[in-house]
């Protein structure tokens, strides 16, 4: 992992006091910080600044955080940036929507700066651990390459969003083993992140849409497994 002083964070919120307190604490920890006050501005700044982490409010003027996240994930250079939602909303559908468009974490306001910094550090720790794993897995007509976050299926290159890729990679790395939704949440999103079990179902569905239905099997009442043969 790069030195913390070389890591960039984009803070996006329409409340100036939140921007100020997060910027102060992040810079104190050595992060380079840029800020935006609405979603449209955030996409423009993100495309130039290329942050490693984006702290993104959901309820903002001009464009909400969910749509902003979706647009950011379409920028090739930002597909693997960490996106952490900061929100005062507690409805289940808001959380599901956030993870559907590629969020890595979801934190309810009011924000505690020290806890937030800890969550960011945990994201990088998990990334280091994953980088140490075997980089390429070949199963039937799939080649899953973790070094480039790409999938080659019968000669065609596919690019999956980060969490979809990690879910597929984990299942393929452990073929013919049934994992519960809780197992997958723990291994893909980590114990520091609270994620609804439904999020796993959504990601599995999206992976199947891209690679086909004959790789990941649903074991009713238990969970999912990757079929090696």
Coordinates of C-alpha atoms in Angstrom, one line a residue:
X1 CA 0.0 0.0 0.0
X2 CA 1.2 3.5 -0.7
X3 CA 2.3 5.7 2.1
X4 CA -0.6 7.5 3.8
X5 CA 0.8 10.9 2.8
X6 CA 0.4 9.9 -0.9
X7 CA -3.2 8.8 -0.5
X8 CA -6.0 11.0 -1.7
X9 CA -9.5 11.4 -0.2
X10 CA -12.4 13.3 -1.8
X11 CA -15.0 14.5 0.8
X12 CA -18.5 15.1 -0.7
X13 CA -21.2 16.7 1.5
X14 CA -23.5 19.7 1.3
X15 CA -22.9 20.5 5.0
X16 CA -19.9 22.8 5.3
X17 CA -19.3 21.9 8.9
X18 CA -19.0 18.2 8.1
X19 CA -16.5 19.0 5.2
X20 CA -14.4 21.1 7.6
X21 CA -14.2 18.6 10.4
X22 CA -13.4 15.7 8.1
X23 CA -10.9 17.6 6.1
X24 CA -9.1 18.7 9.3
X25 CA -8.9 15.2 10.6
X26 CA -7.9 13.5 7.3
X27 CA -5.1 16.1 6.7
X28 CA -3.9 15.6 10.3
X29 CA -3.5 11.9 9.4
X30 CA -1.5 12.8 6.3
X31 CA -4.1 12.3 3.6
X32 CA -4.4 14.7 0.6
X33 CA -7.9 16.0 0.6
X34 CA -10.2 17.6 -2.0
X35 CA -13.9 18.5 -1.4
X36 CA -17.2 18.9 -3.2
X37 CA -20.6 20.1 -2.1
X38 CA -22.9 18.3 -4.6
X39 CA -22.9 15.2 -6.8
X40 CA -22.3 16.9 -10.1
X41 CA -19.3 18.7 -8.8
X42 CA -18.0 15.5 -7.2
X43 CA -17.9 13.6 -10.4
X44 CA -16.0 16.4 -12.1
X45 CA -13.4 16.7 -9.3
X46 CA -13.1 12.9 -8.9
X47 CA -12.2 12.5 -12.6
X48 CA -9.3 15.0 -12.2
X49 CA -8.2 14.3 -8.6
X50 CA -8.4 10.5 -8.9
X51 CA -8.9 9.8 -5.2
X52 CA -8.1 6.6 -3.4
X53 CA -11.1 7.1 -1.1
X54 CA -14.4 8.9 -1.6
X55 CA -16.6 9.9 1.3
X56 CA -20.0 10.5 -0.2
X57 CA -23.2 11.9 1.3
X58 CA -26.4 10.5 0.0
X59 CA -28.8 13.5 0.3
X60 CA -27.3 16.3 -1.7
X61 CA -28.6 19.0 -4.1
X62 CA -28.4 18.7 -7.9
X63 CA -27.6 15.0 -7.8
X64 CA -27.8 12.4 -4.9
X65 CA -25.0 10.2 -3.7
X66 CA -26.3 7.0 -5.3
X67 CA -26.3 8.4 -8.8
X68 CA -23.0 10.1 -8.1
X69 CA -21.5 6.8 -7.1
X70 CA -22.8 5.1 -10.2
X71 CA -21.2 7.7 -12.4
X72 CA -17.9 7.5 -10.6
X73 CA -17.8 3.8 -11.0
X74 CA -18.1 4.2 -14.7
X75 CA -14.7 6.1 -14.7
X76 CA -12.1 3.5 -15.5
X77 CA -9.4 5.0 -13.2
X78 CA -11.9 5.0 -10.3
X79 CA -13.4 1.6 -10.5
X80 CA -11.3 0.4 -7.6
X81 CA -11.4 3.5 -5.4
X82 CA -13.0 2.9 -2.0
X83 CA -16.4 4.7 -1.8
X84 CA -17.8 5.2 1.7
X85 CA -21.3 6.5 2.1
X86 CA -22.0 9.0 4.9
X87 CA -25.7 9.4 5.5
X88 CA -28.4 10.5 8.0
X89 CA -30.8 8.0 6.3
X90 CA -31.4 4.7 8.0
X91 CA -33.9 3.1 5.6
X92 CA -33.0 -0.3 4.3
X93 CA -33.6 0.6 0.7
X94 CA -31.0 3.4 0.8
X95 CA -28.4 1.0 2.1
X96 CA -29.2 -1.6 -0.5
X97 CA -29.1 1.1 -3.3
X98 CA -25.7 2.3 -2.1
X99 CA -24.1 -1.2 -2.2
X100 CA -25.8 -2.0 -5.6
X101 CA -24.0 0.9 -7.2
X102 CA -20.6 -0.1 -5.8
X103 CA -20.2 1.3 -2.2
X104 CA -17.5 -0.3 0.0
X105 CA -18.9 0.9 3.3
X106 CA -22.0 2.8 4.7
X107 CA -21.7 4.9 7.8
X108 CA -24.6 6.7 9.6
X109 CA -24.3 10.2 10.7
X110 CA -23.4 11.9 13.1
X111 CA -19.8 11.0 12.0
X112 CA -17.2 10.3 14.6
X113 CA -13.9 11.3 12.9
X114 CA -11.7 8.8 14.7
X115 CA -14.1 5.9 14.0
X116 CA -14.2 7.0 10.3
X117 CA -10.4 7.0 10.1
X118 CA -10.3 3.5 11.6
X119 CA -12.8 2.3 9.0
X120 CA -10.7 3.7 6.2
X121 CA -7.6 2.1 7.5
X122 CA -9.5 -1.2 7.7
X123 CA -10.4 -1.0 4.0
X124 CA -6.7 -0.6 3.1
X125 CA -5.7 -3.5 5.4
X126 CA -8.1 -5.8 3.7
X127 CA -6.8 -4.7 0.3
X128 CA -3.3 -5.6 1.3
X129 CA -4.4 -9.0 2.4
X130 CA -6.2 -9.6 -0.9
X131 CA -3.2 -8.5 -2.9
X132 CA -1.1 -11.2 -1.3
X133 CA -3.5 -13.9 -2.6
X134 CA -3.0 -16.0 -5.8
X135 CA -3.5 -13.6 -8.6
X136 CA -5.1 -15.8 -11.3
X137 CA -7.7 -18.6 -11.3
X138 CA -8.7 -20.6 -14.3
X139 CA -12.0 -22.6 -14.2
X140 CA -13.5 -24.0 -17.4
X141 CA -13.7 -21.1 -19.9
X142 CA -13.1 -18.4 -17.2
X143 CA -9.8 -16.8 -16.3
X144 CA -10.1 -14.6 -13.2
X145 CA -7.2 -12.3 -12.9
X146 CA -6.9 -10.4 -9.7
X147 CA -3.9 -8.4 -10.7
X148 CA -5.9 -6.6 -13.3
X149 CA -9.4 -7.1 -11.9
X150 CA -10.5 -8.6 -15.2
X151 CA -12.2 -11.7 -16.3
X152 CA -11.7 -13.5 -19.6
X153 CA -14.6 -15.7 -20.6
X154 CA -14.0 -17.8 -23.7
X155 CA -11.7 -15.1 -25.1
X156 CA -13.8 -12.1 -24.2
X157 CA -12.6 -9.7 -21.5
X158 CA -15.2 -8.7 -18.9
X159 CA -14.7 -5.9 -16.3
X160 CA -16.8 -6.3 -13.2
X161 CA -17.3 -3.7 -10.4
X162 CA -14.9 -4.2 -7.5
X163 CA -17.3 -6.0 -5.1
X164 CA -18.8 -8.2 -7.8
X165 CA -15.3 -9.2 -8.9
X166 CA -14.2 -10.0 -5.3
X167 CA -17.3 -12.1 -4.7
X168 CA -16.7 -14.1 -7.8
X169 CA -12.9 -14.4 -7.0
X170 CA -13.6 -15.6 -3.5
X171 CA -16.1 -18.3 -4.6
X172 CA -13.9 -19.5 -7.4
X173 CA -10.9 -19.7 -5.1
X174 CA -13.0 -22.0 -2.9
X175 CA -14.9 -24.2 -5.4
X176 CA -17.6 -26.7 -4.4
X177 CA -17.9 -25.2 -0.9
X178 CA -21.2 -23.7 0.2
X179 CA -20.9 -20.3 1.8
X180 CA -23.8 -18.7 3.7
X181 CA -24.6 -15.0 3.1
X182 CA -23.0 -14.2 6.5
X183 CA -19.8 -16.0 5.4
X184 CA -19.7 -14.0 2.2
X185 CA -20.4 -10.7 4.0
X186 CA -17.6 -11.4 6.4
X187 CA -15.1 -12.3 3.7
X188 CA -16.0 -9.7 1.1
X189 CA -17.1 -6.7 3.1
X190 CA -15.4 -7.5 6.4
X191 CA -16.5 -7.4 10.0
X192 CA -16.0 -3.6 10.2
X193 CA -18.8 -3.0 7.7
X194 CA -22.5 -3.6 8.4
X195 CA -24.1 -4.8 5.2
X196 CA -27.6 -6.3 4.7
X197 CA -27.7 -10.0 3.6
X198 CA -29.8 -9.0 0.7
X199 CA -26.8 -7.2 -0.7
X200 CA -25.1 -10.5 -1.4
X201 CA -28.1 -11.7 -3.4
X202 CA -28.0 -8.6 -5.5
X203 CA -24.3 -9.0 -6.3
X204 CA -24.7 -12.7 -7.1
X205 CA -27.5 -11.8 -9.5
X206 CA -25.3 -9.2 -11.2
X207 CA -22.3 -11.6 -11.5
X208 CA -24.6 -14.3 -13.1
X209 CA -25.9 -11.8 -15.6
X210 CA -22.3 -11.2 -16.8
X211 CA -20.7 -14.7 -16.7
X212 CA -23.8 -16.9 -17.0
X213 CA -25.9 -19.0 -14.6
X214 CA -23.9 -22.2 -14.6
X215 CA -21.0 -21.2 -12.4
X216 CA -22.6 -20.1 -9.1
X217 CA -25.3 -22.4 -7.6
X218 CA -27.8 -21.4 -5.0
X219 CA -28.2 -24.0 -2.2
X220 CA -31.7 -23.3 -0.9
X221 CA -31.8 -22.2 2.7
X222 CA -28.0 -22.3 3.0
X223 CA -26.1 -20.0 0.6
X224 CA -24.0 -20.2 -2.6
X225 CA -21.2 -22.2 -4.1
X226 CA -19.0 -22.1 -7.2
X227 CA -19.2 -25.2 -9.4
X228 CA -15.7 -26.2 -10.5
X229 CA -16.9 -28.8 -13.0

